Structures are given as structure tokens and as C-alpha cells.
mmCIF file of C-alpha atoms in Angstrom:
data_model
loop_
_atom_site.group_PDB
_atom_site.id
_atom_site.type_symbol
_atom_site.label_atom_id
_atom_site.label_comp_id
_atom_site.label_asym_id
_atom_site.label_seq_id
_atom_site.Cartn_x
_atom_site.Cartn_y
_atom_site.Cartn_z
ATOM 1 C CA UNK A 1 0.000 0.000 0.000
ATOM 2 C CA UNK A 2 1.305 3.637 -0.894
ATOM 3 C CA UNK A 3 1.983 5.723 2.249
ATOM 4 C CA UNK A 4 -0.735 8.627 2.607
ATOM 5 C CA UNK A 5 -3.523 6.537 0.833
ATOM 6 C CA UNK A 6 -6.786 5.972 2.568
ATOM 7 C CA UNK A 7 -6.747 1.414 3.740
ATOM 8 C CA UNK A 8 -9.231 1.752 6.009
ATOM 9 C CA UNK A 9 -13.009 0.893 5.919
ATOM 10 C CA UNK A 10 -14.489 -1.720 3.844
ATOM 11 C CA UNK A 11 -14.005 -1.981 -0.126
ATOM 12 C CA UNK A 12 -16.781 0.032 -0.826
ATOM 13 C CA UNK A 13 -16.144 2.492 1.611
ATOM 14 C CA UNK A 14 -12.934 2.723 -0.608
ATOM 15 C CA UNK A 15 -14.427 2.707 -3.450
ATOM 16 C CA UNK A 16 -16.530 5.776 -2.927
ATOM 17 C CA UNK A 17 -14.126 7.834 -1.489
ATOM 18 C CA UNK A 18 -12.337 6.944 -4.490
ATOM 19 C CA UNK A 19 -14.725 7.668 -6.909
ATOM 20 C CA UNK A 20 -15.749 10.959 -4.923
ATOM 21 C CA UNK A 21 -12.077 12.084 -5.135
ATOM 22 C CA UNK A 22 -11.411 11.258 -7.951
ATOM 23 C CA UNK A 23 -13.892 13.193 -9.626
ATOM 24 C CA UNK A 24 -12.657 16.273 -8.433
ATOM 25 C CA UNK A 25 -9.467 15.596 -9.101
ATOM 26 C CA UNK A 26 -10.416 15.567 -12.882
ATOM 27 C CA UNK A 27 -12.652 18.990 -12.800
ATOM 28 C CA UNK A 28 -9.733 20.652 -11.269
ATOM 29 C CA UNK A 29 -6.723 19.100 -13.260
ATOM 30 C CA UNK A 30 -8.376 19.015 -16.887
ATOM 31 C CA UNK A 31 -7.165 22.368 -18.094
ATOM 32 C CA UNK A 32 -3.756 21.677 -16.704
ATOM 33 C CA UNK A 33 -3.441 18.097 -18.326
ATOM 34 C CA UNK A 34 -4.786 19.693 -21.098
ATOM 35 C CA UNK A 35 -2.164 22.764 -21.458
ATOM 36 C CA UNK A 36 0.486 19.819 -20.879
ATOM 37 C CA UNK A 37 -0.951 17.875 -23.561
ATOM 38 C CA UNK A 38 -1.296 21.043 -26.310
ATOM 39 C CA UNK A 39 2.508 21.908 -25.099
ATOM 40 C CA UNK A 40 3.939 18.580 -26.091
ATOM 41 C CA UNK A 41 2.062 18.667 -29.310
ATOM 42 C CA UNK A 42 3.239 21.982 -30.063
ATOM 43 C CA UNK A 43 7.003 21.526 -29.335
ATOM 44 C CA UNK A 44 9.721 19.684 -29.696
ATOM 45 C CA UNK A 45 12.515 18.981 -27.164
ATOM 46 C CA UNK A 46 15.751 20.479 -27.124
ATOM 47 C CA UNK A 47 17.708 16.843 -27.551
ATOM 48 C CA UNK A 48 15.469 16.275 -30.836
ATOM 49 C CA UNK A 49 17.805 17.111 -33.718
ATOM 50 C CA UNK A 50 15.436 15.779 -36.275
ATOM 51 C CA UNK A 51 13.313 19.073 -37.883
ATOM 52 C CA UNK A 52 9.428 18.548 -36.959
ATOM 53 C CA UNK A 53 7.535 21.701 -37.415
ATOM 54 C CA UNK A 54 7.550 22.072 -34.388
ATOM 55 C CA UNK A 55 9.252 24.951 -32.142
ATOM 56 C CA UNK A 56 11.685 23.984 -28.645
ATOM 57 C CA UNK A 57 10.079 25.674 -25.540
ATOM 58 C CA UNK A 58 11.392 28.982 -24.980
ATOM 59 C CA UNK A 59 11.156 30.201 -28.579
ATOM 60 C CA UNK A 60 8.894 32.232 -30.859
ATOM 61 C CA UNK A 61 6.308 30.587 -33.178
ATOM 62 C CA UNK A 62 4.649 32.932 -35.904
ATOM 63 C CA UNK A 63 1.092 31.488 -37.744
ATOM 64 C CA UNK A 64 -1.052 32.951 -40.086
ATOM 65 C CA UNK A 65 -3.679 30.753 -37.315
ATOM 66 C CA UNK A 66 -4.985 30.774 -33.837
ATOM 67 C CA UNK A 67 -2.622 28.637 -31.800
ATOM 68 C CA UNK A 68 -5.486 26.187 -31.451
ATOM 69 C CA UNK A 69 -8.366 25.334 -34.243
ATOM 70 C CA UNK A 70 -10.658 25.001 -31.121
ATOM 71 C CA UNK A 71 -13.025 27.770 -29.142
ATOM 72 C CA UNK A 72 -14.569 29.796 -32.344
ATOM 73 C CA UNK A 73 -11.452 32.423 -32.168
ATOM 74 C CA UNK A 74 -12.646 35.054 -35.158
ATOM 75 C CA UNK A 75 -10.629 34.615 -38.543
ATOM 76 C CA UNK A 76 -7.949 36.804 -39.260
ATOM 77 C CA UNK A 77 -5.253 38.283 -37.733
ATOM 78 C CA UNK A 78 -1.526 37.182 -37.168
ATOM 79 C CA UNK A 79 -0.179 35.211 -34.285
ATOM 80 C CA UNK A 80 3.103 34.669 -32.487
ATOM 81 C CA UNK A 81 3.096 32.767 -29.450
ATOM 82 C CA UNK A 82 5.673 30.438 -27.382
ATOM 83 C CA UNK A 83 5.287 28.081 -24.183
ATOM 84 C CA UNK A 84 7.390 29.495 -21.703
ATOM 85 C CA UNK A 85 9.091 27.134 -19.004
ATOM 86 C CA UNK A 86 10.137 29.216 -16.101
ATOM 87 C CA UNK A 87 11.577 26.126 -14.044
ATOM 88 C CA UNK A 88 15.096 27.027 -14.990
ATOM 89 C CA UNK A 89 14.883 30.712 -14.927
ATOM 90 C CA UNK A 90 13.415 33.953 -15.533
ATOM 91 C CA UNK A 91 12.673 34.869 -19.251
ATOM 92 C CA UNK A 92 12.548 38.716 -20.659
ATOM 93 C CA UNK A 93 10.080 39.824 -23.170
ATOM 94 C CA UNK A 94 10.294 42.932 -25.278
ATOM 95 C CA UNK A 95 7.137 43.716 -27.529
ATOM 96 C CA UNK A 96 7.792 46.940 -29.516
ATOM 97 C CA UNK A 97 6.049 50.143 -29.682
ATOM 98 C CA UNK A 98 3.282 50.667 -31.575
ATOM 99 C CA UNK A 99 3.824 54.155 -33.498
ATOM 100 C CA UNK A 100 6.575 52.328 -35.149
ATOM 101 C CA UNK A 101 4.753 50.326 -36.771
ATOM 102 C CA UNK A 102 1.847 52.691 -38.021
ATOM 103 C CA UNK A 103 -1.879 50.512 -39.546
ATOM 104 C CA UNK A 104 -0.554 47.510 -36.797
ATOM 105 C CA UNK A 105 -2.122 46.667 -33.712
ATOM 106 C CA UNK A 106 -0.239 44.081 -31.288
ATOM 107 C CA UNK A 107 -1.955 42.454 -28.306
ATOM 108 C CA UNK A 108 0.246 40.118 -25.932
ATOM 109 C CA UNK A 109 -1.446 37.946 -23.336
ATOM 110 C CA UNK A 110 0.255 35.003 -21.029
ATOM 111 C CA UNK A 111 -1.415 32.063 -19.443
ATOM 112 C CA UNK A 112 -0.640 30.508 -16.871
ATOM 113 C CA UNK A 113 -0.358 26.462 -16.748
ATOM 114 C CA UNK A 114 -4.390 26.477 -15.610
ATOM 115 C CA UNK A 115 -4.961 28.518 -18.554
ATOM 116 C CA UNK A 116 -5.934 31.601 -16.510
ATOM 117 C CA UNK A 117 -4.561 35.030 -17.524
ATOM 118 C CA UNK A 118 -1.759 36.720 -15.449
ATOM 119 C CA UNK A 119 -0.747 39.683 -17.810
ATOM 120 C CA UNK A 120 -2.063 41.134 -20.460
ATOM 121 C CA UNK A 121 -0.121 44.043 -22.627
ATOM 122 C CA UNK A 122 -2.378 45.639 -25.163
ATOM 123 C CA UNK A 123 -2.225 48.276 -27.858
ATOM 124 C CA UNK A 124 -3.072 51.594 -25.999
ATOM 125 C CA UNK A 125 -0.076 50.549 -23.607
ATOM 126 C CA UNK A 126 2.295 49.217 -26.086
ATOM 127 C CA UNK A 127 1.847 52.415 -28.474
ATOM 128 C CA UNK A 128 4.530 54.953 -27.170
ATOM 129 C CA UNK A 129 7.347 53.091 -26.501
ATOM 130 C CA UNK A 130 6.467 49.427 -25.722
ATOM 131 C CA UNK A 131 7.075 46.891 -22.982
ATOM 132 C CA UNK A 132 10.224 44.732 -21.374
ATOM 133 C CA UNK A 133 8.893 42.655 -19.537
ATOM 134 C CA UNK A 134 10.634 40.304 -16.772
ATOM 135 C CA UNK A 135 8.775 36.700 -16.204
ATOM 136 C CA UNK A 136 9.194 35.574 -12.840
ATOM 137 C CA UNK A 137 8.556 31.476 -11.695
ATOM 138 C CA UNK A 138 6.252 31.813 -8.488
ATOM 139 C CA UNK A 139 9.427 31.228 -6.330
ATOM 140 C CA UNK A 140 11.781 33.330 -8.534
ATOM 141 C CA UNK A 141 12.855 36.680 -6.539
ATOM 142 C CA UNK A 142 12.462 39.945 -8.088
ATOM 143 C CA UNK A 143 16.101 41.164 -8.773
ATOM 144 C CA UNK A 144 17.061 44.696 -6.677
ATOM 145 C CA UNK A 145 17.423 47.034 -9.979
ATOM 146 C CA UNK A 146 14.797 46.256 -13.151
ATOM 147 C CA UNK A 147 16.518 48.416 -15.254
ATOM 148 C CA UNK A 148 13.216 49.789 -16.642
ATOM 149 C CA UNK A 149 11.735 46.411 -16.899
ATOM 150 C CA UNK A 150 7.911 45.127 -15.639
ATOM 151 C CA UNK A 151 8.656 42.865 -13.528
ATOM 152 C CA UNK A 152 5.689 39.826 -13.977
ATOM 153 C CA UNK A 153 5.355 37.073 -11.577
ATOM 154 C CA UNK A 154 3.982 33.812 -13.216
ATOM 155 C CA UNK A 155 1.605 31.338 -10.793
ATOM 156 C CA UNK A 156 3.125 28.298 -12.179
ATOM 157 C CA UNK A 157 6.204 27.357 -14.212
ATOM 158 C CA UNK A 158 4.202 27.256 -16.794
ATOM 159 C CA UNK A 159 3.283 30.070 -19.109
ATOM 160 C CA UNK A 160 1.591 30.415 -22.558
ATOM 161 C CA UNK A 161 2.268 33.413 -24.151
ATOM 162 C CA UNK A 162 -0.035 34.441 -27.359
ATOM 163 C CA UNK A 163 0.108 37.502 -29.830
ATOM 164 C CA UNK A 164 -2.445 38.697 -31.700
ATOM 165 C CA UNK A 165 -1.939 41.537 -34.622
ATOM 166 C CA UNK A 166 -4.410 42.980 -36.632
ATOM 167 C CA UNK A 167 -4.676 45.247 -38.450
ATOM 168 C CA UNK A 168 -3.945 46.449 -42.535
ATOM 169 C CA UNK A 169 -4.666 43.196 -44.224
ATOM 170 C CA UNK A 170 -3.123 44.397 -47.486
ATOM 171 C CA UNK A 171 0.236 45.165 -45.684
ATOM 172 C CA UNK A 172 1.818 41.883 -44.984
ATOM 173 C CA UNK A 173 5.083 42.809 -44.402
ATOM 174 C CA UNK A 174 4.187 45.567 -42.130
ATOM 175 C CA UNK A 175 2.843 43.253 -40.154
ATOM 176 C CA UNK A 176 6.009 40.650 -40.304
ATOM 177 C CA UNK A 177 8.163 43.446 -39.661
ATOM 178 C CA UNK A 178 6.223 44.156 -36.362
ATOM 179 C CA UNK A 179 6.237 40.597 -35.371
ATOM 180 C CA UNK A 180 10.032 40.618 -35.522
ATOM 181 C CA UNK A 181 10.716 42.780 -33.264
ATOM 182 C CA UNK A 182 8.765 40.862 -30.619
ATOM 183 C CA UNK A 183 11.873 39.274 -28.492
ATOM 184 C CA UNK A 184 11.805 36.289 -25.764
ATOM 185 C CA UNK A 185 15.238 35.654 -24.445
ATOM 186 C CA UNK A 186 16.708 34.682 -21.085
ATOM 187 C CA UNK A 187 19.289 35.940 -18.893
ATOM 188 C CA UNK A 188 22.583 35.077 -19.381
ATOM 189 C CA UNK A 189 23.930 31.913 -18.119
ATOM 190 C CA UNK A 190 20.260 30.506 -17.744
ATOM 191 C CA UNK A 191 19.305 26.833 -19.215
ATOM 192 C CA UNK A 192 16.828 27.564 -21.629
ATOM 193 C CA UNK A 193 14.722 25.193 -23.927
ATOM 194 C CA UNK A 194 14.367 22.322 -21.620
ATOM 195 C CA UNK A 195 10.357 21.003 -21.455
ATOM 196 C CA UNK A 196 8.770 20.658 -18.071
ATOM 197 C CA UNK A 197 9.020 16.968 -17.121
ATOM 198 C CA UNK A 198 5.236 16.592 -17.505
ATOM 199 C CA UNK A 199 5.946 17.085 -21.033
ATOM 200 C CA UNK A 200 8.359 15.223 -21.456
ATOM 201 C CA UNK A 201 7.459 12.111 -20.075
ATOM 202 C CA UNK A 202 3.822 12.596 -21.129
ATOM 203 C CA UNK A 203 2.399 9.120 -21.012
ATOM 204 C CA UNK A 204 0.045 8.370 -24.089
ATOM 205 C CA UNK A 205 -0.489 8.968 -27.526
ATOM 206 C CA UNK A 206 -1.260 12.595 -27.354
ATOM 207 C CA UNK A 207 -5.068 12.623 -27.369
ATOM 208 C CA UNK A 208 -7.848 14.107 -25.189
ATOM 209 C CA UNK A 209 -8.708 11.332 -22.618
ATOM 210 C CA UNK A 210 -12.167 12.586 -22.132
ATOM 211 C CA UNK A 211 -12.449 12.846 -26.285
ATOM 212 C CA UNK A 212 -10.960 8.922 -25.946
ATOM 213 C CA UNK A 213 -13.960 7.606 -23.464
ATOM 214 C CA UNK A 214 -16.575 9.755 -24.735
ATOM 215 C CA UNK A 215 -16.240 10.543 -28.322
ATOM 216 C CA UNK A 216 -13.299 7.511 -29.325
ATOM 217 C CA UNK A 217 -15.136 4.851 -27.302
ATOM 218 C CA UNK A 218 -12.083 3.586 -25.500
ATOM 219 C CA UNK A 219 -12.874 1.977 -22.099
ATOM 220 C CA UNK A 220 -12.737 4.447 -19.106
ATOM 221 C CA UNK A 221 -10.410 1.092 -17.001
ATOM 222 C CA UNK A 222 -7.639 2.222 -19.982
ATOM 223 C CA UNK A 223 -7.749 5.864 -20.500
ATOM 224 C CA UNK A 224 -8.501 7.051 -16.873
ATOM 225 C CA UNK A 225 -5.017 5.401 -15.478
ATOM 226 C CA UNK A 226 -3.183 7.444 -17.950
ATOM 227 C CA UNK A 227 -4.902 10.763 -17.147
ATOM 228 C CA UNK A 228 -4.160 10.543 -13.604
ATOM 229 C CA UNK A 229 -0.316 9.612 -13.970
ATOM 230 C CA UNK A 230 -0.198 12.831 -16.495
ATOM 231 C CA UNK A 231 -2.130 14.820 -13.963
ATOM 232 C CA UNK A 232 -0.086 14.090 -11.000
ATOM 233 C CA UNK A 233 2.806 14.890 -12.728
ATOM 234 C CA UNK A 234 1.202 18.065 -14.222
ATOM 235 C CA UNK A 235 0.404 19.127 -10.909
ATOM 236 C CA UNK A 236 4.197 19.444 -9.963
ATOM 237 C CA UNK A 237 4.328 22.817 -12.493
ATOM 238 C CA UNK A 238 1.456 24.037 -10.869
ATOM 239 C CA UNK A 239 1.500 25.020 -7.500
ATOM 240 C CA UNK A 240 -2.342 25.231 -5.722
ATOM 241 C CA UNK A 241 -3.035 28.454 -4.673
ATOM 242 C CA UNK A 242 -4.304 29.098 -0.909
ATOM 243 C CA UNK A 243 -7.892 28.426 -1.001
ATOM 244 C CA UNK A 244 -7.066 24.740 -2.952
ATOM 245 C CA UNK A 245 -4.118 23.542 -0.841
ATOM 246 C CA UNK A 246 -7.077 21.160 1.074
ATOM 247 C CA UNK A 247 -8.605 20.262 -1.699
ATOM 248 C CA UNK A 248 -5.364 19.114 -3.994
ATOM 249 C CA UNK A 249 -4.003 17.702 -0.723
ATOM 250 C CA UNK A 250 -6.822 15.471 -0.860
ATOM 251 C CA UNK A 251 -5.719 13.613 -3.817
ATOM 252 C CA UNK A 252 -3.185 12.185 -2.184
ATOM 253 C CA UNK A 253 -5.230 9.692 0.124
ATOM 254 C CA UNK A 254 -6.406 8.064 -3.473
ATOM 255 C CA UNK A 255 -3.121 7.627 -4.730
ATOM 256 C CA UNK A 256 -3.021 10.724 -6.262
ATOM 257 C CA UNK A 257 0.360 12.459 -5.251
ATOM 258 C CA UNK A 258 1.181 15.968 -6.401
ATOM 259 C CA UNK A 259 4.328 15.626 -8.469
ATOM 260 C CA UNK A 260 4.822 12.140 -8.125
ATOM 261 C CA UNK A 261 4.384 9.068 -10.373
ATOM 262 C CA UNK A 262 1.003 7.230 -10.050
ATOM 263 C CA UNK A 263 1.731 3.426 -9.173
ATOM 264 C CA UNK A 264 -1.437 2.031 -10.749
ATOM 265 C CA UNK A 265 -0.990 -1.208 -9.571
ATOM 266 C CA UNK A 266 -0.258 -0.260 -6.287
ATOM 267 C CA UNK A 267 -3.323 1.290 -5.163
ATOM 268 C CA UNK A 268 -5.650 -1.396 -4.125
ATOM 269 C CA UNK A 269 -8.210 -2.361 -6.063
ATOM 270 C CA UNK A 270 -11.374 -0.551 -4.574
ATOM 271 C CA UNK A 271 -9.633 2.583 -4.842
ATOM 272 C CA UNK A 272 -8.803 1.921 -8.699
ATOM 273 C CA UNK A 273 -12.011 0.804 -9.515
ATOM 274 C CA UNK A 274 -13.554 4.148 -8.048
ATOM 275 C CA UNK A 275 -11.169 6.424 -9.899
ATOM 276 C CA UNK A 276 -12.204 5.034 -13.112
ATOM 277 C CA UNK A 277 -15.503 5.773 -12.185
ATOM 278 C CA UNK A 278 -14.826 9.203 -10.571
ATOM 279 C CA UNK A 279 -12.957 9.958 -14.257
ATOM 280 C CA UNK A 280 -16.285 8.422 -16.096
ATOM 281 C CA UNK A 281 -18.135 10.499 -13.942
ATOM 282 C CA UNK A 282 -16.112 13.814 -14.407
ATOM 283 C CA UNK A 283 -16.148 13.527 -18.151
ATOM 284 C CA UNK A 284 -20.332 13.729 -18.071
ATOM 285 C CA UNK A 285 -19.820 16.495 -15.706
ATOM 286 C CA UNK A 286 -17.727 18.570 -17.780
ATOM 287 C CA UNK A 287 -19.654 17.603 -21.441
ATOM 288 C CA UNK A 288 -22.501 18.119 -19.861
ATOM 289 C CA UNK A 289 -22.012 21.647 -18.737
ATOM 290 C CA UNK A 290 -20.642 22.373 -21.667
ATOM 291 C CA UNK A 291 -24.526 21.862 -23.649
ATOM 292 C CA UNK A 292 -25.592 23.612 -21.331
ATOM 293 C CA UNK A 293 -23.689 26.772 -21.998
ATOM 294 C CA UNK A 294 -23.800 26.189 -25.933
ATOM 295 C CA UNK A 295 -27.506 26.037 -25.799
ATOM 296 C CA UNK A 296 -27.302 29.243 -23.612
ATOM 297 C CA UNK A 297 -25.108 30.969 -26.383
ATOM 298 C CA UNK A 298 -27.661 29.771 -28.865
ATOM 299 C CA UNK A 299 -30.534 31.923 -27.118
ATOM 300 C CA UNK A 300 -28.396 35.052 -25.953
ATOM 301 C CA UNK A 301 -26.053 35.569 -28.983
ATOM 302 C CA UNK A 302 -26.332 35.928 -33.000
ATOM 303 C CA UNK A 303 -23.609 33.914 -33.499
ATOM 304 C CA UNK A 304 -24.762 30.516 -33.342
ATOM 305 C CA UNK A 305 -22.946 27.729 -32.117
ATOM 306 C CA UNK A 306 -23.006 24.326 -33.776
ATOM 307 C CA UNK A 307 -24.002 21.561 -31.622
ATOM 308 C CA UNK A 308 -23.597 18.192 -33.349
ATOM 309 C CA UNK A 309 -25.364 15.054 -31.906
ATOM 310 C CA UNK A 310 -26.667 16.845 -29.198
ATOM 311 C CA UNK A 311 -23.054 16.436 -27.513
ATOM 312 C CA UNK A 312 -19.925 19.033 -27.209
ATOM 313 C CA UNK A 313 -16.757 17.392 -26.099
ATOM 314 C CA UNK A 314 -14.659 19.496 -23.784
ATOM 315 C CA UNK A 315 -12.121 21.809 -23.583
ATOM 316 C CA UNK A 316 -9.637 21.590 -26.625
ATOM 317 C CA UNK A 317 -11.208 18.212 -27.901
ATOM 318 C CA UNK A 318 -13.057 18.238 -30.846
ATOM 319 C CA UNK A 319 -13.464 21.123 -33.815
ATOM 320 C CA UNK A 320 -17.011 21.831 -32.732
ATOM 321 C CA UNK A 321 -16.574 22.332 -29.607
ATOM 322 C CA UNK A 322 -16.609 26.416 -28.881
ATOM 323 C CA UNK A 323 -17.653 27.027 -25.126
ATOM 324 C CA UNK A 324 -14.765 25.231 -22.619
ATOM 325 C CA UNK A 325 -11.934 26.107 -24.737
ATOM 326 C CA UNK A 326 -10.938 29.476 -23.012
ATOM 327 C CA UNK A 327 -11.377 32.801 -25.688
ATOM 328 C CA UNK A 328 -7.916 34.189 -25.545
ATOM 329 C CA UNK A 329 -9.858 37.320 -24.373
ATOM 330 C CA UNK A 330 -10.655 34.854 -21.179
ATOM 331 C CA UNK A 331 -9.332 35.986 -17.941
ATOM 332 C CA UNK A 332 -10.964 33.475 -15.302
ATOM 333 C CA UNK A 333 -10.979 30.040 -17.357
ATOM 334 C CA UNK A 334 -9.384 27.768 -15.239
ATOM 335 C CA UNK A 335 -10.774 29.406 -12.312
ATOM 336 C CA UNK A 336 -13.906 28.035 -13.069
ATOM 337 C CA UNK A 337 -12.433 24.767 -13.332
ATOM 338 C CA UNK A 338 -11.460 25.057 -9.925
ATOM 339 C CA UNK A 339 -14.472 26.339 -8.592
ATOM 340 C CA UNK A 340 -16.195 23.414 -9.715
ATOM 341 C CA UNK A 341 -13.781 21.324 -8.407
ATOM 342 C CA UNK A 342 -14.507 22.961 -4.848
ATOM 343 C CA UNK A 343 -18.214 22.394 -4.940
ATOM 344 C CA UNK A 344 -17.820 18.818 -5.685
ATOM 345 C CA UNK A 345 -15.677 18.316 -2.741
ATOM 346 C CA UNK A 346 -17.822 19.693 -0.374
#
């Protein structure tokens, strides 16, 4: 038996605590698992020498395309964004000023790993002469002279950084020239380019897990295993802020250790059998709120929403789903996540 893990009580009396926990555990850790899972589809890591398409942590990405096909962004515009890892350092950011760039408007946002906003720099700030910005890890300290820098402090190790800029659509290079002088460097002496260990040692083939039971079919005794390992080490990047200390702490008496490996096979078998179901569970939770705010959107806005069989699938799963994947104008995404996470536990 794992030390920390609820053995007492009968089976059942296992089993529900399991199932109870483990349910919240889910609600609270999808966007994480799910920024994880986007990162290591996005990047590439540093040791790979073999080209991919795909950008090393720590460096600039320009698309013609919303960093994800998912969550109804409007078309148009140019993006640049990068996933940040602030484990091994503090990064700097420059983004340049707007009256240099006359017809161009730039708007930079970063996410933290719960896909909540921390910063925001838009184009009435940026015009007159810009922003450096310093990006802090929540432990980092904030260094005695910032040398006219803002100094940002980051909630998890994590951060998602996105640029948007619109504006002439007939001036192209304009807009690449604008783009280019958007910098994200470290200090030196600082490792750089190294993926957070939950993205590296990502276990499975990439996919949503709740888009795998509900959507793919797969059976909830194979996918939900995975999910927690990925979400236990996910949680490691992602320190719990006051208010959810108790409830992440929580995990732990299912097996589910903050920053640790999940041994499976360890746990005993009332507590597995719960967390599959506290996983099965979850995933109707979260598809089923998210109907319920589609069909909301349908009634209070013009633009309409498809809904295909009656069923969205969450988050960044599938490409009609528009309502859980967080607008990059979101501020309080994975907030909500949590919040619902809270009420379950109570």
C-alpha cells in the first residue's frame, strides 16, 4: 500500500471515497493536463535534432492561425506565441512600440499552466514606446534594480504566451516586420529550452482522454489510469493556490500524489475501480455543462454555435466544440475549473 492513501473501511467504503475524489481531481486538473498535452504537441525537445515543425520551448512561433483550431477564435489576424518554461529561470520579453509600426495593432497575453490570464499588454499601452517585460517562476525573486523592466510574476512554471496583430490586411510585411521585433530571451547563463518533465514524459499517444472515453469509445479502465499519472505529474508545475491547498491535498489519500508518479498497480483495487468511475463520472460532468452553456449561447447571442449530436466534447477536444476552450480574451478560465472542483468536494 502507498503511504498517505486511505486502507481503512471496507471496499466500498474505498471505493466511494475513491470515486468521490477522484472526480474532483479531474474537474480541477483538466485544463492543466490539457495545457500539458497542447505543449507537447506543439514543441519539440531540445535533444530532438530531427526538424518537426515544431518549435523547442522557450522560442517564438509565428502562424497565419490561432494557436489552437478550437473555441470559435474570429478569422484573421496574425499570431506569435511560445510556451514558456520558467523552471530554470526567468525569461525577458520585449514587444515593440506601436507608433513604429503605423496601420498595426499588437496584443500580448500570457497564461498561466491552468490557462488563466496573469498579464495582459495591449495596444493603448504598447503604443509609445512598448514593454520589457521580466517573467518571474512563483518562487523566482524579483532582482534589486529592473533596469526599466515590468517585472511579472507567473503562478506556475508554466506560461503560454499568445500575440495577436491585426490590423492592414493588405500590408503583410508591415505586419512581419512588427512581429520581428517581438523578443523572448533569457538571462545570461540561464538553461533555456528544456520542457517541463510533464511534457516530457507525457504518457500516451497525445489525445484528449475525455475525447478517448466519450467521443473515441475507448474503455474508461484504460484511458482514466493514464490521465491521472499525467495529472499528477502536471500538478508538480502548478503550484495550488491558498484556497485549494485542502482540496489538492486530498488527492493524495487516493493515490493521487502531487508531483509524483502514479503506481497504478499499487493502489488497491477498490480505490482503482472508483477512480475510473470518478474519471467516467467527471467527463459527463464537464460535457454536460458544456450543452448547457452552448444552448445558452444559442438563445443570448447571433452567433450561433453548432451543436452536433446533441453532444460538445470538452475543452480543446473536438473542432465543434466552442464554449470550454478558453477565448484568448478569457481571464478566469481555469478558475472556473477550480471552482467546480470545490463544490464537488464539499
Amino acid at each position: 500500500m502507498m503511504t498517505g492513501v486511505f486502507g481503512g473501511g471496507t471496499a466500498e467504503t474505498q471505493r466511494s471515497l475513491a470515486r468521490s475524489v477522484g472526480k474532483a481531481a479531474c474537474v480541477y486538473g483538466y485544463p492543466l493536463v490539457e495545457l500539458m498535452r497542447m505543449c507537447r504537441l506543439q514543441t519539440m525537445s531540445r535533444f530532438n535534432a530531427i526538424p518537426s515543425g515544431r518549435a523547442p520551448v522557450d522560442t517564438l512561433h509565428h502562424s497565419d492561425h490561432p494557436p489552437t483550431d478550437r473555441g470559435g477564435e474570429r478569422a484573421g489576424g496574425l499570431y506569435t506565441t511560445a510556451w514558456i518554461y520558467l523552471g530554470d529561470g526567468p525569461r525577458h520579453l520585449h514587444f515593440p512600440a506601436g507608433w513604429l509600426h503605423p496601420g498595426h495593432r499588437l496584443c500580448a497575453r500570457l497564461y498561466n499552466a491552468h490557462t488563466e490570464k496573469i498579464a495582459e499588454f495591449g495596444p493603448d499601452a504598447l503604443v509609445c514606446s512598448g514593454a520589457d517585460v521580466l517573467l518571474l517562476g512563483p518562487s523566482a525573486d524579483v532582482p534589486e534594480t529592473l533596469d526599466g523592466r515590468t517585472a511579472v510574476r507567473a503562478s506556475t512554471d508554466m506560461v503560454w504566451l499568445v500575440v495577436r496583430v491585426d490590423g492592414n490586411d493588405n500590408d503583410r510585411e508591415g505586419a512581419d516586420a512588427l512581429r520581428a521585433e517581438i523578443i523572448l530571451d533569457a538571462p545570461e547563463g540561464t538553461l533555456k529550452q528544456r520542457r517541463p518533465p510533464a511534457v516530457d514524459l507525457w504518457e500516451g499517444d497525445g489525445s484528449d482522454a475525455v475525447v478517448d472515453l466519450l467521443e473515441r469509445g475507448e474503455s474508461a479502465s484504460s484511458v482514466a489510469p493514464v490521465f491521472y499519472s499525467n495529472l499528477c505529474r502536471a500538478l508538480a508545475h502548478a503550484r495550488a493556490r491558498p484556497e485549494d491547498r485542502r482540496l489538492v491535498a486530498s488527492f493524495r489519500q487516493v493515490g493521487l500524489a502531487p508531483g509524483a508518479s502514479l503506481h497504478w498497480g499499487s493502489l488497491m483495487p477498490a480505490l482503482r475501480t472508483g477512480l475510473v468511475e470518478g474519471f467516467e463520472d467527471a467527463a459527463e460532468y464537464l460535457c454536460m455543462g458544456t450543452i448547457d452553456r452552448e444552448r445558452q449561447a444559442l438563445v443570448d447571442s447571433t452567433m450561433r454555435l453548432e451543436i452536433r449530436n446533441d453532444r460538445a466534447a470538452p475543452y480543446f477536444a473536438s473542432a465543434r466544440n466552442a464554449s470550454l476552450m478558453p477565448s484568448l480574451t478569457s481571464t478566469s478560465f481555469g478558475s472556473a475549473f477550480k471552482a467546480m472542483a470545490a463544490s464537488l468536494s464539499l
